[in-house]
mmCIF file of C-alpha atoms in Angstrom:
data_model
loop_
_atom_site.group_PDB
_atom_site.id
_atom_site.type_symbol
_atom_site.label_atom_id
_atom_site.label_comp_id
_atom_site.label_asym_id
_atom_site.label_seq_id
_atom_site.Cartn_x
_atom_site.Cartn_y
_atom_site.Cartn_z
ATOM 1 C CA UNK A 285 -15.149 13.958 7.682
ATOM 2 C CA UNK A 286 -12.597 10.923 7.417
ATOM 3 C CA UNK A 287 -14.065 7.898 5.166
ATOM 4 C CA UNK A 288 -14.431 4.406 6.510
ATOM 5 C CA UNK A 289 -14.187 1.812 4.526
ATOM 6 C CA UNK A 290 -16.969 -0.637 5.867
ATOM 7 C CA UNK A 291 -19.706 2.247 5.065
ATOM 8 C CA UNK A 292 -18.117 4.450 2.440
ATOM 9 C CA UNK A 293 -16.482 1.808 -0.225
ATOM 10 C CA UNK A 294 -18.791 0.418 -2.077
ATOM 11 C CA UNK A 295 -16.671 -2.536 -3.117
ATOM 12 C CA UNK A 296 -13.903 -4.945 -1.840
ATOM 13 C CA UNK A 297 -11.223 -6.785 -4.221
ATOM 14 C CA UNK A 298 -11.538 -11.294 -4.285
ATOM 15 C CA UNK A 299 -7.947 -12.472 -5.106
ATOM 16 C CA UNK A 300 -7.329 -15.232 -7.454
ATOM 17 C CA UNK A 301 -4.984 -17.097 -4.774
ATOM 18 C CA UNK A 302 -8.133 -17.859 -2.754
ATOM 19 C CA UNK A 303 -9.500 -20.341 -5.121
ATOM 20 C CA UNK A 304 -7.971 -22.730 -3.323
ATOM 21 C CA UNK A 305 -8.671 -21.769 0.090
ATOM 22 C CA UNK A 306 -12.467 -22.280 -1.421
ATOM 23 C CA UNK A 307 -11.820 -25.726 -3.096
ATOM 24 C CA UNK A 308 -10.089 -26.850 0.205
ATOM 25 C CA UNK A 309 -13.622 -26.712 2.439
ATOM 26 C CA UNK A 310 -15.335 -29.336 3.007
ATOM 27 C CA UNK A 311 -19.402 -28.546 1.113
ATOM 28 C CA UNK A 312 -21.114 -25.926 -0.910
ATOM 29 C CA UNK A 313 -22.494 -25.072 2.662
ATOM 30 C CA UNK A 314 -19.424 -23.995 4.184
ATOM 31 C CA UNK A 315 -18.221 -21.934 1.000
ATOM 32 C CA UNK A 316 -21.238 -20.101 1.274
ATOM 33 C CA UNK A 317 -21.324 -19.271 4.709
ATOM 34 C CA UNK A 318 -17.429 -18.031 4.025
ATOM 35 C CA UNK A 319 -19.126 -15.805 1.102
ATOM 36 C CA UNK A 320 -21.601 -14.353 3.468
ATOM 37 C CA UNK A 321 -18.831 -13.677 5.966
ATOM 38 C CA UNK A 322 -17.140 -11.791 3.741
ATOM 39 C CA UNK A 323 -19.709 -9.177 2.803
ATOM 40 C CA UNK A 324 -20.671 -9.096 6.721
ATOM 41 C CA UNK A 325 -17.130 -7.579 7.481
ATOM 42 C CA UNK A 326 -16.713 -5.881 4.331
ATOM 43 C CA UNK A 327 -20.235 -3.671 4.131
ATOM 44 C CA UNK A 328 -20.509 -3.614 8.560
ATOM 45 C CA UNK A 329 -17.382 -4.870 9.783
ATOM 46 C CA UNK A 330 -19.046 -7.933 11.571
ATOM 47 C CA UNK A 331 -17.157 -10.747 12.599
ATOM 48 C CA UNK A 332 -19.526 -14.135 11.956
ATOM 49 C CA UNK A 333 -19.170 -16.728 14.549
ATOM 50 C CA UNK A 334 -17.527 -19.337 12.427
ATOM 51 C CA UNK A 335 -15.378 -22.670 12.851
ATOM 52 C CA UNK A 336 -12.891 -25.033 11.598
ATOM 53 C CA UNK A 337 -11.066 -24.397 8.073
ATOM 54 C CA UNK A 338 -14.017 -22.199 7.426
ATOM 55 C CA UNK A 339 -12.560 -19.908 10.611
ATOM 56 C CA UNK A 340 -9.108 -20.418 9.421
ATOM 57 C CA UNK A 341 -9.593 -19.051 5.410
ATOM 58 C CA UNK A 342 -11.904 -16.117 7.077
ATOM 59 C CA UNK A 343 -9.141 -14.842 9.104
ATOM 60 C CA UNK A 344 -6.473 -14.426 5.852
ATOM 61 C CA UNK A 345 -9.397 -13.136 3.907
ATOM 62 C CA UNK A 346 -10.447 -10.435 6.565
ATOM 63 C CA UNK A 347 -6.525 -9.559 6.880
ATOM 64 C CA UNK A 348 -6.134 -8.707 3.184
ATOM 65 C CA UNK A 349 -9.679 -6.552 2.807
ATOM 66 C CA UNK A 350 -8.578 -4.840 5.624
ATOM 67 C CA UNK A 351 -5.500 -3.848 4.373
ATOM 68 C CA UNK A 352 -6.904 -2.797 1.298
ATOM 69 C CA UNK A 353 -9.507 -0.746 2.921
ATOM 70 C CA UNK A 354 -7.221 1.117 5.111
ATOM 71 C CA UNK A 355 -5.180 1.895 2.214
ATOM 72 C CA UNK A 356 -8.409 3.522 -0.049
ATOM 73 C CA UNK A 357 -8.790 5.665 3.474
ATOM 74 C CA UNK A 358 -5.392 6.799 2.688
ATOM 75 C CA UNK A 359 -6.360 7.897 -0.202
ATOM 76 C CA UNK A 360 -9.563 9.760 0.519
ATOM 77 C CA UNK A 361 -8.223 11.794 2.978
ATOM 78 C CA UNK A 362 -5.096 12.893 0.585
ATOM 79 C CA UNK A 363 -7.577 13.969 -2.057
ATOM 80 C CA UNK A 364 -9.352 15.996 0.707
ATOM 81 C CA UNK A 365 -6.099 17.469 1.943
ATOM 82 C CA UNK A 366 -5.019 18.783 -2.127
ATOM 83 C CA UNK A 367 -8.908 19.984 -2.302
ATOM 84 C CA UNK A 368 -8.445 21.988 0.978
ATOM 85 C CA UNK A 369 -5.510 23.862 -0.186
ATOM 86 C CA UNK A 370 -6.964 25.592 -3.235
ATOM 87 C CA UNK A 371 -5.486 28.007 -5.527
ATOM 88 C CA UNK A 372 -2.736 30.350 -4.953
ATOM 89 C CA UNK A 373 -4.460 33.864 -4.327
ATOM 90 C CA UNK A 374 -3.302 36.585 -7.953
ATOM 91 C CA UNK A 375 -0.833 39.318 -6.732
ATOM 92 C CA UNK A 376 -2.070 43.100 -7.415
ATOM 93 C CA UNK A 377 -1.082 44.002 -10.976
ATOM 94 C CA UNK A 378 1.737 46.974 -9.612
ATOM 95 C CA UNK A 379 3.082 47.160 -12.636
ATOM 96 C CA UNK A 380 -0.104 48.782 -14.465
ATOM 97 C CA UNK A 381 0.011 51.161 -11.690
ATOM 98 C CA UNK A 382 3.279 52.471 -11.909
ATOM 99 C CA UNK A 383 2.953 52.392 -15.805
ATOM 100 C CA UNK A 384 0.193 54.477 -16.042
ATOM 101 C CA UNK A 385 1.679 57.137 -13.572
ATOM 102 C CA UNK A 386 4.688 57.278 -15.802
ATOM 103 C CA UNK A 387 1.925 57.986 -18.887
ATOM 104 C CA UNK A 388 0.281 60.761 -16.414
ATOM 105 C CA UNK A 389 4.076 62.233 -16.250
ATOM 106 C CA UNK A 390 5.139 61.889 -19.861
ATOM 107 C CA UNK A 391 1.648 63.919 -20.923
ATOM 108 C CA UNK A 392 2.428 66.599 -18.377
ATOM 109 C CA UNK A 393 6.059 66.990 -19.567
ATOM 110 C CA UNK A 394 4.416 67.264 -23.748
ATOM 111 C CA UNK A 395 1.796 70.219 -22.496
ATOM 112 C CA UNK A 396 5.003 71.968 -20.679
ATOM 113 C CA UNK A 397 6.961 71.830 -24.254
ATOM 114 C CA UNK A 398 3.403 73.287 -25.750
ATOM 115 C CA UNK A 399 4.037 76.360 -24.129
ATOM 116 C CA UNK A 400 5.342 79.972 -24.820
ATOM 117 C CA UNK A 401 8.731 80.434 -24.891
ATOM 118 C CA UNK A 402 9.702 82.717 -22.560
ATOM 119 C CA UNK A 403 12.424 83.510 -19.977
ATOM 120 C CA UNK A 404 12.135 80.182 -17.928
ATOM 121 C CA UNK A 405 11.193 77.904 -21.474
ATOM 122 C CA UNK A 406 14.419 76.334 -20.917
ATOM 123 C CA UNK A 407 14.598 75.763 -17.488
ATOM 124 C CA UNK A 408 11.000 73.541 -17.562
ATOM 125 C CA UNK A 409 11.897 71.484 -20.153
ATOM 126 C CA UNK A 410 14.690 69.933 -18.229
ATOM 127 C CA UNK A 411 13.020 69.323 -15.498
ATOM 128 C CA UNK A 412 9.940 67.831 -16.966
ATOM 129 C CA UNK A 413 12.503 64.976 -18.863
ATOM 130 C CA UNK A 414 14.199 64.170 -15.664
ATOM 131 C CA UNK A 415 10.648 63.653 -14.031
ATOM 132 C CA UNK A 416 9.709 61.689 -16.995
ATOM 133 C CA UNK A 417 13.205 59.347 -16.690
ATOM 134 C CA UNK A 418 12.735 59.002 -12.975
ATOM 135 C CA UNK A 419 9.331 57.422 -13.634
ATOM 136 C CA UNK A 420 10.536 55.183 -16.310
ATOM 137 C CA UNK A 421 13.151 53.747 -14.131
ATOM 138 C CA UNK A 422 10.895 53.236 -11.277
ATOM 139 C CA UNK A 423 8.287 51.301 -13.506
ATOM 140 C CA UNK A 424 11.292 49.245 -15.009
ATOM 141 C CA UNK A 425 12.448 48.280 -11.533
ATOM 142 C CA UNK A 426 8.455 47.381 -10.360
ATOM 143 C CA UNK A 427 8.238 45.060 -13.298
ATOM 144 C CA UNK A 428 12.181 43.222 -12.574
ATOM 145 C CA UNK A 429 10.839 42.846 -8.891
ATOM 146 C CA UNK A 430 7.797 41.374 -10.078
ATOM 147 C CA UNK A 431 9.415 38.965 -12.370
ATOM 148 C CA UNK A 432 11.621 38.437 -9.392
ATOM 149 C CA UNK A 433 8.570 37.499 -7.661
ATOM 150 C CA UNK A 434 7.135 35.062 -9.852
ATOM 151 C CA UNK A 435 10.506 33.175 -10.243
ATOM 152 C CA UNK A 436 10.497 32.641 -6.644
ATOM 153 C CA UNK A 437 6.690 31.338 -6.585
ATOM 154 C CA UNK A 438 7.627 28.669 -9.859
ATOM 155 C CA UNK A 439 10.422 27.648 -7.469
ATOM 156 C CA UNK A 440 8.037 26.949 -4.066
ATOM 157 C CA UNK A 441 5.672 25.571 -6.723
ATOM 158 C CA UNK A 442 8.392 22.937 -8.145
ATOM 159 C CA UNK A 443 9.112 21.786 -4.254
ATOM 160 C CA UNK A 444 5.978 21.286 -3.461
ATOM 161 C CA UNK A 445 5.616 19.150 -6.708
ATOM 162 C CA UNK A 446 8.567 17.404 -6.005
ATOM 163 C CA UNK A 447 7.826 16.819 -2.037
ATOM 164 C CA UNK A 448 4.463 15.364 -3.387
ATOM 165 C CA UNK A 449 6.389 12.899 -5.451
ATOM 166 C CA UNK A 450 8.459 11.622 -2.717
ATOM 167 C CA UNK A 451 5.497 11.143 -0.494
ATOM 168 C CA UNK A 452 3.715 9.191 -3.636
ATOM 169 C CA UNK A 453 6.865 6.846 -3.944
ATOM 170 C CA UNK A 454 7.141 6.546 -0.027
ATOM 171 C CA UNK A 455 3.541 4.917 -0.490
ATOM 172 C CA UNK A 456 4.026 3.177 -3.148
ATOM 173 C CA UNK A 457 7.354 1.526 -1.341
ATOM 174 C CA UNK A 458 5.037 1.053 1.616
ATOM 175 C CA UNK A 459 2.576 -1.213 -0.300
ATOM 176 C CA UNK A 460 4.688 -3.169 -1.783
ATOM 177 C CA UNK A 461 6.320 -4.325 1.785
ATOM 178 C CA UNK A 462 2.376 -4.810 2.686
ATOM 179 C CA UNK A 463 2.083 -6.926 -0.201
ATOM 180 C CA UNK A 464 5.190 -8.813 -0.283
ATOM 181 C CA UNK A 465 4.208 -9.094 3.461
ATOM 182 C CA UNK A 466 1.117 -10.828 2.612
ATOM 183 C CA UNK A 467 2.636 -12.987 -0.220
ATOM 184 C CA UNK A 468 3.997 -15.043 2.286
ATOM 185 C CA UNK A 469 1.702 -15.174 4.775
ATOM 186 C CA UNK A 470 -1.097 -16.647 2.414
ATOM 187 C CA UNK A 471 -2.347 -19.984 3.122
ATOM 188 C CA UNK A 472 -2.459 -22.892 0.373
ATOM 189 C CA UNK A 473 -3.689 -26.458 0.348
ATOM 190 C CA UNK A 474 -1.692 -29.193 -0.184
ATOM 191 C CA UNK A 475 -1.846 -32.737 -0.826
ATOM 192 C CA UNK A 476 -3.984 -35.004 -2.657
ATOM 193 C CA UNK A 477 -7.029 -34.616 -0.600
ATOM 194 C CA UNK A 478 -6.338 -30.706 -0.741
ATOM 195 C CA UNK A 479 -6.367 -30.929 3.602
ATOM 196 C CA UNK A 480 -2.682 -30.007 4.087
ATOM 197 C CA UNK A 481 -2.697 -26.013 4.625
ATOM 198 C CA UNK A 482 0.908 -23.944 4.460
ATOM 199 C CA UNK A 483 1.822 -20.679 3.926
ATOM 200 C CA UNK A 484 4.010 -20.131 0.697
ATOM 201 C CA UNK A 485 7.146 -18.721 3.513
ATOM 202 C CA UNK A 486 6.585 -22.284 5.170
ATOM 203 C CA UNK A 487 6.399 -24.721 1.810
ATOM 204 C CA UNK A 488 9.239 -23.107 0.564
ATOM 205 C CA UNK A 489 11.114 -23.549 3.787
ATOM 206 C CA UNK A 490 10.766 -27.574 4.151
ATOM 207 C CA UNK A 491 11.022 -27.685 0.102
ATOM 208 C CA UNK A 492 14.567 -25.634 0.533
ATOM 209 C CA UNK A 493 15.302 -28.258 3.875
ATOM 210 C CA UNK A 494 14.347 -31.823 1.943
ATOM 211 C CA UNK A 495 15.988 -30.623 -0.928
ATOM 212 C CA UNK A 496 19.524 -29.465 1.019
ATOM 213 C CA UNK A 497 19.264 -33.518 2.204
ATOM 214 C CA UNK A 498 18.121 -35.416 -0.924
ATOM 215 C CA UNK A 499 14.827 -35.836 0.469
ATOM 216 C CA UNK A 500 11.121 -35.042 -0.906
ATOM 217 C CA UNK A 501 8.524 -33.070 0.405
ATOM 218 C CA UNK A 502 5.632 -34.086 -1.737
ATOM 219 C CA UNK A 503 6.499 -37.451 -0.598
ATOM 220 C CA UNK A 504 5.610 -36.252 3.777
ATOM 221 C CA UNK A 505 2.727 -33.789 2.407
ATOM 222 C CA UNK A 506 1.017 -36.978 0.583
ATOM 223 C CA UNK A 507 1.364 -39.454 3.703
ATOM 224 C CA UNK A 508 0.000 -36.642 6.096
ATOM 225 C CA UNK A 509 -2.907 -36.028 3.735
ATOM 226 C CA UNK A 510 -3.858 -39.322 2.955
ATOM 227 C CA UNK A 511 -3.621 -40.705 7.051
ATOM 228 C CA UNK A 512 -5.894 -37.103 8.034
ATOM 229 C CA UNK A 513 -8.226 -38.304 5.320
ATOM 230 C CA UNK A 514 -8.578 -42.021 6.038
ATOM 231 C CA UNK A 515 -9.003 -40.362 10.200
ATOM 232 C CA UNK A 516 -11.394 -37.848 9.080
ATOM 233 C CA UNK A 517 -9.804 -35.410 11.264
ATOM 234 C CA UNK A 518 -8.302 -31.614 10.164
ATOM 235 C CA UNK A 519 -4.900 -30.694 10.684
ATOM 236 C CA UNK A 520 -3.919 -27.431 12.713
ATOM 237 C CA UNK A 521 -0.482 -27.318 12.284
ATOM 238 C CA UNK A 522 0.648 -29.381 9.393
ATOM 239 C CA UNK A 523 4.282 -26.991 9.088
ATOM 240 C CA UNK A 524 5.248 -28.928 12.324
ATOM 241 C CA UNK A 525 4.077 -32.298 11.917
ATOM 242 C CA UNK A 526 6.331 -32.475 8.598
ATOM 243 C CA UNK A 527 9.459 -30.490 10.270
ATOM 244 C CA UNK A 528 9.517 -33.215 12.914
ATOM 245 C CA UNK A 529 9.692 -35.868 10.293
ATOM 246 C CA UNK A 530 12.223 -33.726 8.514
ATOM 247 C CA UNK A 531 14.505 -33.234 11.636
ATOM 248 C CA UNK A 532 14.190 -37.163 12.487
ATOM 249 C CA UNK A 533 14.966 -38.297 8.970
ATOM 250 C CA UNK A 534 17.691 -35.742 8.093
ATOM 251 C CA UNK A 535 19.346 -37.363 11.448
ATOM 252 C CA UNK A 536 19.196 -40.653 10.339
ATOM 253 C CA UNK A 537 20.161 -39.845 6.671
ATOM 254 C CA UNK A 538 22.989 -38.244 8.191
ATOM 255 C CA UNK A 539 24.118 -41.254 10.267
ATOM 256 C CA UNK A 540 23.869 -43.153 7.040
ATOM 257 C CA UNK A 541 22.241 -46.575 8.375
ATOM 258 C CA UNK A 542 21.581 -48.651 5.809
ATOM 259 C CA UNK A 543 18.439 -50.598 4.943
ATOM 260 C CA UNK A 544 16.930 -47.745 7.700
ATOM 261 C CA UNK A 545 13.549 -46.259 6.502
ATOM 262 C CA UNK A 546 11.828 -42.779 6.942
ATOM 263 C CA UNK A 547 9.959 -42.148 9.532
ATOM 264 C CA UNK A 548 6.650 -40.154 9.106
ATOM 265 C CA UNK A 549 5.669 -41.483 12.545
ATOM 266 C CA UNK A 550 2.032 -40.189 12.901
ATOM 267 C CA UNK A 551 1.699 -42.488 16.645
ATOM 268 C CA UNK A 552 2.802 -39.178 18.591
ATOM 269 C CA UNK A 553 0.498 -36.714 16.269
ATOM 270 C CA UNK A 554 -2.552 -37.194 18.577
ATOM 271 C CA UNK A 555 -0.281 -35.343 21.886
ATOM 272 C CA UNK A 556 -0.548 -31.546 20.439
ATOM 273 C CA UNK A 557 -1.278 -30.901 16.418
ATOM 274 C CA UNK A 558 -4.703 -31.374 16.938
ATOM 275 C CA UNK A 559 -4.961 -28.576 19.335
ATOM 276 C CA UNK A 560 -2.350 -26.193 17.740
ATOM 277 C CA UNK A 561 -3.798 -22.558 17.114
ATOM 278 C CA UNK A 562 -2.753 -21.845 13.400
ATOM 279 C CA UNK A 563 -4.084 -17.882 14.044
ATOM 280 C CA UNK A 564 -1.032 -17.084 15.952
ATOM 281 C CA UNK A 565 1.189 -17.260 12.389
ATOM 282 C CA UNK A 566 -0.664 -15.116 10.958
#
């Protein structure tokens, strides 16, 4: 019977990165109704009805346990597979056989030297030695075929070992993408009220744009935070707020205006960031 991972697993792995998802909500109360959360979808695979930045963090959390628990299901069911399969079945021991019909042969051919010589003495005694000979051979060439045999087994044997080992790296390959995957795609807070939230891909796309322009991003991410915090309102899309004020500014840089200022203009930020979905990055 397949494993799942809600039922079966009896525990789920809490990543360092999400200390600051944690520190980023608001009270005690919301960090441990996020805790609670958790162990609801890990233990019974219940969604909570949640909201806000509390919603947000439980959505990259949930992604990441169930990737993990998907990947121990993996697992079961290839240790079920090997303990299916079993032993190789022993081949019949032939060789004894044949050996012990050539002993049977070799005593008949020492009672026909035993007895009286007579008129057909030397006849028998040839023809018990070739009899003997013939059986010798034929046990020689039962034990070469069963050598032959067991070479060909230690070679089916050595694929199978070495199919197992490309399936092994082939998963190994295939977590890493997952987890490189997931590098990016995990959310950070920013700023120095800790409300500006960004996925590493996105930070280190407007750090690699302000810095290709002589401009700094710590600079937008501390204006953005401080005018969300003086509001008391939550960002939902913070990645396009500052790319606007990138584009705008990079123009003007370009034009090289003297005496012209940045523009962080936060007047049109009330017409769609505060009802941006952030789910759909992710």
């Amino acid at each position: 019977m397949a494993k799942n991972f809600h039922t079966d697993n009896k525990a789920f792995m809490l990543y360092k990165d999400w200390e600051d998802i944690f520190q980023a909500l608001d009270s005690s109360e919301e960090i441990g109704e996020l805790v609670m959360a958790l162990f609801a979808y890990a233990k019974r695979g219940e969604t909570p009805k949640l909201s806000g930045g509390t919603k947000i963090a439980f959505l990259m959390m949930r992604a990441a346990i169930e990737r993990d628990g998907i990947a121990w299901e993996e697992m079961c069911a290839q240790r079920s597979e090997c303990g299916k399969k079993g032993g190789r079945p022993k081949k019949s021991d032939e060789s004894g056989n044949t050996d012990e019909k050539a002993e049977q042969t070799a005593a008949s051919a020492d009672n026909a030297e035993e007895k009286p010589q007579g008129i057909n003495d030397t006849a028998e005694k040839p023809k018990a030695f070739s009899q003997t000979k013939r059986f010798s051979e034929k046990a020689k060439k039962a034990d070469k075929d069963i050598d032959i045999d067991k070479d060909k087994d230690t070679d089916i044997d050595i694929d199978k070992d070495t199919d197992k080992d490309i399936d092994k790296d082939k998963a190994i390959d295939k977590e890493k993408k997952k987890d490189a995957g997931t590098a990016k795609s995990v959310v950070r807070s920013f700023g120095t009220h800790k409300n500006i939230m960004l996925t590493s891909e996105q930070y280190n796309e407007l750090e690699s744009r302000c810095r290709s322009v002589g401009l700094s991003l710590e600079s937008y991410i501390s204006k953005l935070s401080q005018w969300l915090f003086t509001k008391g309102r939550h960002c939902t899309d913070p990645y396009r707020i500052i790319s606007g004020w990138l584009d705008n500014d990079s123009k003007r840089k370009t034009a090289a205006k003297p005496k012209e200022k940045q523009g962080c203009d936060l007047s049109w930020y009330d017409d769609f960031a505060m009802n941006f979905d952030l789910s759909k990055f992710f």
